[in-house]
């Protein structure tokens, strides 16, 4: 499993999508992507099935009622590191 850490400070308060200040992004050999927070693991993509629902830590977008803050930048970070297609 490959892993890298991202923080609210690194990404920016306005773009940060989680209720916690830091997550470890994990990508396994079948390209399931997870967010690890302490001992808890959350599913970030449709391939990920072993974790808890992301909604538990995913913030609502204050500018768009009913929407969540976008997490696409995480997938781009995975691609940039050669961890996902």
Coordinates of N, CA and C in Angstrom, one line a residue:
X1 N 0.9 -1.2 0.0 CA 0.0 0.0 0.0 C 0.9 1.2 0.0
X2 N 0.6 2.1 -0.9 CA 1.4 3.4 -1.0 C 0.6 4.5 -0.2
X3 N 1.3 5.4 0.4 CA 0.7 6.4 1.3 C 1.4 7.7 1.2
X4 N 0.6 8.8 1.3 CA 1.2 10.1 1.4 C 0.2 10.9 2.3
X5 N 0.7 11.9 3.0 CA -0.1 12.7 3.9 C -0.4 14.1 3.3
X6 N -1.6 14.5 3.5 CA -2.0 15.9 3.1 C -2.6 16.6 4.3
X7 N -2.5 17.9 4.3 CA -3.0 18.7 5.5 C -3.8 19.9 5.0
X8 N -4.6 20.3 6.0 CA -5.4 21.5 5.7 C -4.6 22.7 5.4
X9 N -3.4 22.8 6.1 CA -2.5 23.9 5.8 C -1.9 23.9 4.4
X10 N -1.6 22.7 3.9 CA -1.0 22.5 2.6 C -2.0 22.8 1.5
X11 N -3.3 22.4 1.7 CA -4.3 22.5 0.6 C -5.0 23.8 0.7
X12 N -5.1 24.4 1.9 CA -5.8 25.7 2.1 C -7.2 25.5 2.7
X13 N -7.5 26.3 3.6 CA -8.7 26.2 4.4 C -10.0 26.2 3.5
X14 N -10.0 27.0 2.5 CA -11.2 27.1 1.6 C -11.4 25.9 0.8
X15 N -10.3 25.1 0.5 CA -10.5 23.9 -0.4 C -10.5 22.6 0.4
X16 N -10.2 22.7 1.7 CA -10.0 21.5 2.5 C -11.4 20.8 2.7
X17 N -11.6 19.6 2.3 CA -12.9 18.9 2.3 C -13.2 18.1 3.6
X18 N -12.4 18.1 4.6 CA -12.6 17.1 5.7 C -12.8 17.8 7.0
X19 N -13.4 17.1 8.0 CA -13.6 17.7 9.3 C -12.3 17.5 10.2
X20 N -11.3 16.9 9.7 CA -10.0 16.7 10.4 C -9.0 17.5 9.7
X21 N -7.8 17.8 10.3 CA -6.8 18.7 9.7 C -5.8 18.0 8.9
X22 N -5.8 16.6 8.9 CA -4.7 15.9 8.2 C -5.3 14.5 7.9
X23 N -5.0 14.0 6.7 CA -5.3 12.6 6.3 C -4.1 12.0 5.6
X24 N -4.0 10.7 5.8 CA -3.0 9.9 5.0 C -3.8 9.3 3.9
X25 N -3.4 9.6 2.7 CA -4.1 9.0 1.5 C -3.4 7.7 1.2
X26 N -4.1 6.6 1.1 CA -3.6 5.3 0.8 C -4.1 4.8 -0.5
X27 N -3.3 4.2 -1.3 CA -3.6 3.6 -2.6 C -3.1 2.2 -2.6
X28 N -4.0 1.2 -2.8 CA -3.6 -0.2 -2.7 C -3.3 -0.7 -4.2
X29 N -3.0 -1.9 -4.3 CA -2.6 -2.5 -5.6 C -3.7 -2.6 -6.6
X30 N -5.0 -2.5 -6.2 CA -6.1 -2.5 -7.1 C -6.6 -1.1 -7.3
X31 N -5.8 -0.1 -6.9 CA -6.1 1.4 -7.0 C -7.4 1.8 -6.2
X32 N -7.7 1.1 -5.1 CA -8.6 1.6 -4.2 C -7.9 2.7 -3.4
X33 N -8.6 3.8 -3.2 CA -8.0 5.0 -2.6 C -8.8 5.2 -1.3
X34 N -8.0 5.4 -0.2 CA -8.6 5.6 1.1 C -8.0 6.8 1.8
X35 N -8.7 7.4 2.8 CA -8.2 8.4 3.6 C -8.1 7.8 5.0
X36 N -6.9 7.8 5.6 CA -6.7 7.2 6.9 C -6.6 8.4 7.9
X37 N -7.4 8.3 9.0 CA -7.3 9.3 10.1 C -7.2 8.5 11.4
X38 N -6.0 8.5 11.9 CA -5.7 7.7 13.1 C -5.9 6.2 12.8
X39 N -6.7 5.6 13.5 CA -7.0 4.1 13.2 C -8.1 3.9 12.3
X40 N -8.8 5.0 11.8 CA -10.0 4.9 11.0 C -9.6 5.1 9.5
X41 N -10.3 4.3 8.6 CA -10.0 4.4 7.2 C -11.3 4.6 6.5
X42 N -11.3 5.6 5.6 CA -12.5 6.0 4.8 C -12.3 5.8 3.3
X43 N -13.4 5.3 2.7 CA -13.4 5.1 1.2 C -13.4 6.4 0.5
X44 N -12.4 6.6 -0.5 CA -12.4 7.8 -1.3 C -12.9 7.6 -2.7
X45 N -12.8 6.4 -3.2 CA -13.3 6.2 -4.6 C -14.1 4.9 -4.6
X46 N -14.7 4.7 -5.8 CA -15.6 3.5 -5.9 C -15.0 2.2 -5.8
X47 N -13.7 2.1 -6.0 CA -13.0 0.8 -5.9 C -12.8 0.5 -4.4
X48 N -12.7 1.5 -3.6 CA -12.4 1.3 -2.1 C -13.7 0.8 -1.4
X49 N -13.6 -0.4 -0.8 CA -14.7 -1.0 -0.1 C -14.5 -1.4 1.3
X50 N -13.2 -1.3 1.8 CA -12.9 -1.8 3.1 C -13.0 -0.8 4.2
X51 N -13.2 0.5 3.9 CA -13.3 1.6 4.8 C -14.7 2.0 5.2
X52 N -14.8 3.0 6.0 CA -16.1 3.5 6.4 C -16.5 4.6 5.4
X53 N -17.8 5.0 5.4 CA -18.3 6.0 4.4 C -17.5 7.3 4.6
X54 N -17.1 7.9 3.5 CA -16.4 9.2 3.5 C -17.3 10.3 4.1
X55 N -18.6 10.2 4.0 CA -19.5 11.2 4.5 C -19.3 11.5 6.0
X56 N -18.7 10.5 6.7 CA -18.5 10.7 8.1 C -17.5 11.8 8.4
X57 N -16.6 12.2 7.4 CA -15.7 13.2 7.6 C -15.7 14.3 6.5
X58 N -16.6 14.1 5.5 CA -16.6 15.0 4.3 C -17.5 16.2 4.6
X59 N -16.9 17.4 4.4 CA -17.6 18.6 4.7 C -18.6 19.0 3.6
X60 N -19.7 19.7 4.0 CA -20.6 20.2 3.0 C -19.9 21.5 2.4
X61 N -20.3 21.7 1.1 CA -19.8 22.9 0.4 C -20.7 24.1 0.8
X62 N -20.2 25.1 1.5 CA -21.0 26.2 2.0 C -21.6 27.0 0.9
X63 N -21.0 27.0 -0.3 CA -21.5 27.7 -1.4 C -22.5 27.1 -2.3
X64 N -22.7 25.7 -2.1 CA -23.6 25.0 -2.9 C -24.4 24.1 -2.0
X65 N -25.7 24.5 -1.7 CA -26.5 23.7 -0.8 C -26.6 22.2 -1.3
X66 N -26.4 21.3 -0.4 CA -26.6 19.9 -0.8 C -25.3 19.2 -1.4
X67 N -24.3 20.0 -1.7 CA -23.1 19.5 -2.3 C -22.0 19.4 -1.3
X68 N -21.0 18.6 -1.6 CA -19.8 18.4 -0.7 C -18.6 19.2 -1.3
X69 N -17.6 19.6 -0.5 CA -16.4 20.2 -1.0 C -15.7 19.2 -2.0
X70 N -15.3 19.6 -3.2 CA -14.7 18.7 -4.1 C -13.4 18.0 -3.6
X71 N -13.3 16.7 -3.9 CA -12.1 16.0 -3.6 C -11.2 15.5 -4.8
X72 N -11.6 16.0 -5.9 CA -10.9 15.7 -7.2 C -9.4 15.9 -7.1
X73 N -9.0 16.9 -6.4 CA -7.5 17.2 -6.3 C -6.8 16.1 -5.7
X74 N -7.4 15.3 -4.8 CA -6.7 14.1 -4.2 C -6.4 13.1 -5.3
X75 N -7.4 12.8 -6.2 CA -7.1 11.9 -7.3 C -6.0 12.4 -8.2
X76 N -6.0 13.7 -8.4 CA -4.9 14.3 -9.2 C -3.5 14.1 -8.5
X77 N -3.5 14.2 -7.2 CA -2.3 14.0 -6.5 C -1.8 12.6 -6.6
X78 N -2.8 11.6 -6.6 CA -2.4 10.2 -6.7 C -1.9 10.0 -8.1
X79 N -2.5 10.5 -9.2 CA -2.0 10.4 -10.5 C -0.6 11.0 -10.7
X80 N -0.4 12.2 -10.1 CA 0.9 12.9 -10.2 C 2.0 12.1 -9.6
X81 N 1.7 11.3 -8.6 CA 2.6 10.4 -7.9 C 2.8 9.0 -8.6
X82 N 2.0 8.8 -9.7 CA 2.0 7.5 -10.4 C 1.3 6.4 -9.6
X83 N 0.4 6.8 -8.7 CA -0.3 5.8 -7.9 C -1.7 5.4 -8.5
X84 N -2.2 6.1 -9.4 CA -3.5 5.9 -10.0 C -3.5 6.3 -11.4
X85 N -4.4 5.7 -12.3 CA -4.5 6.1 -13.7 C -5.1 7.5 -13.9

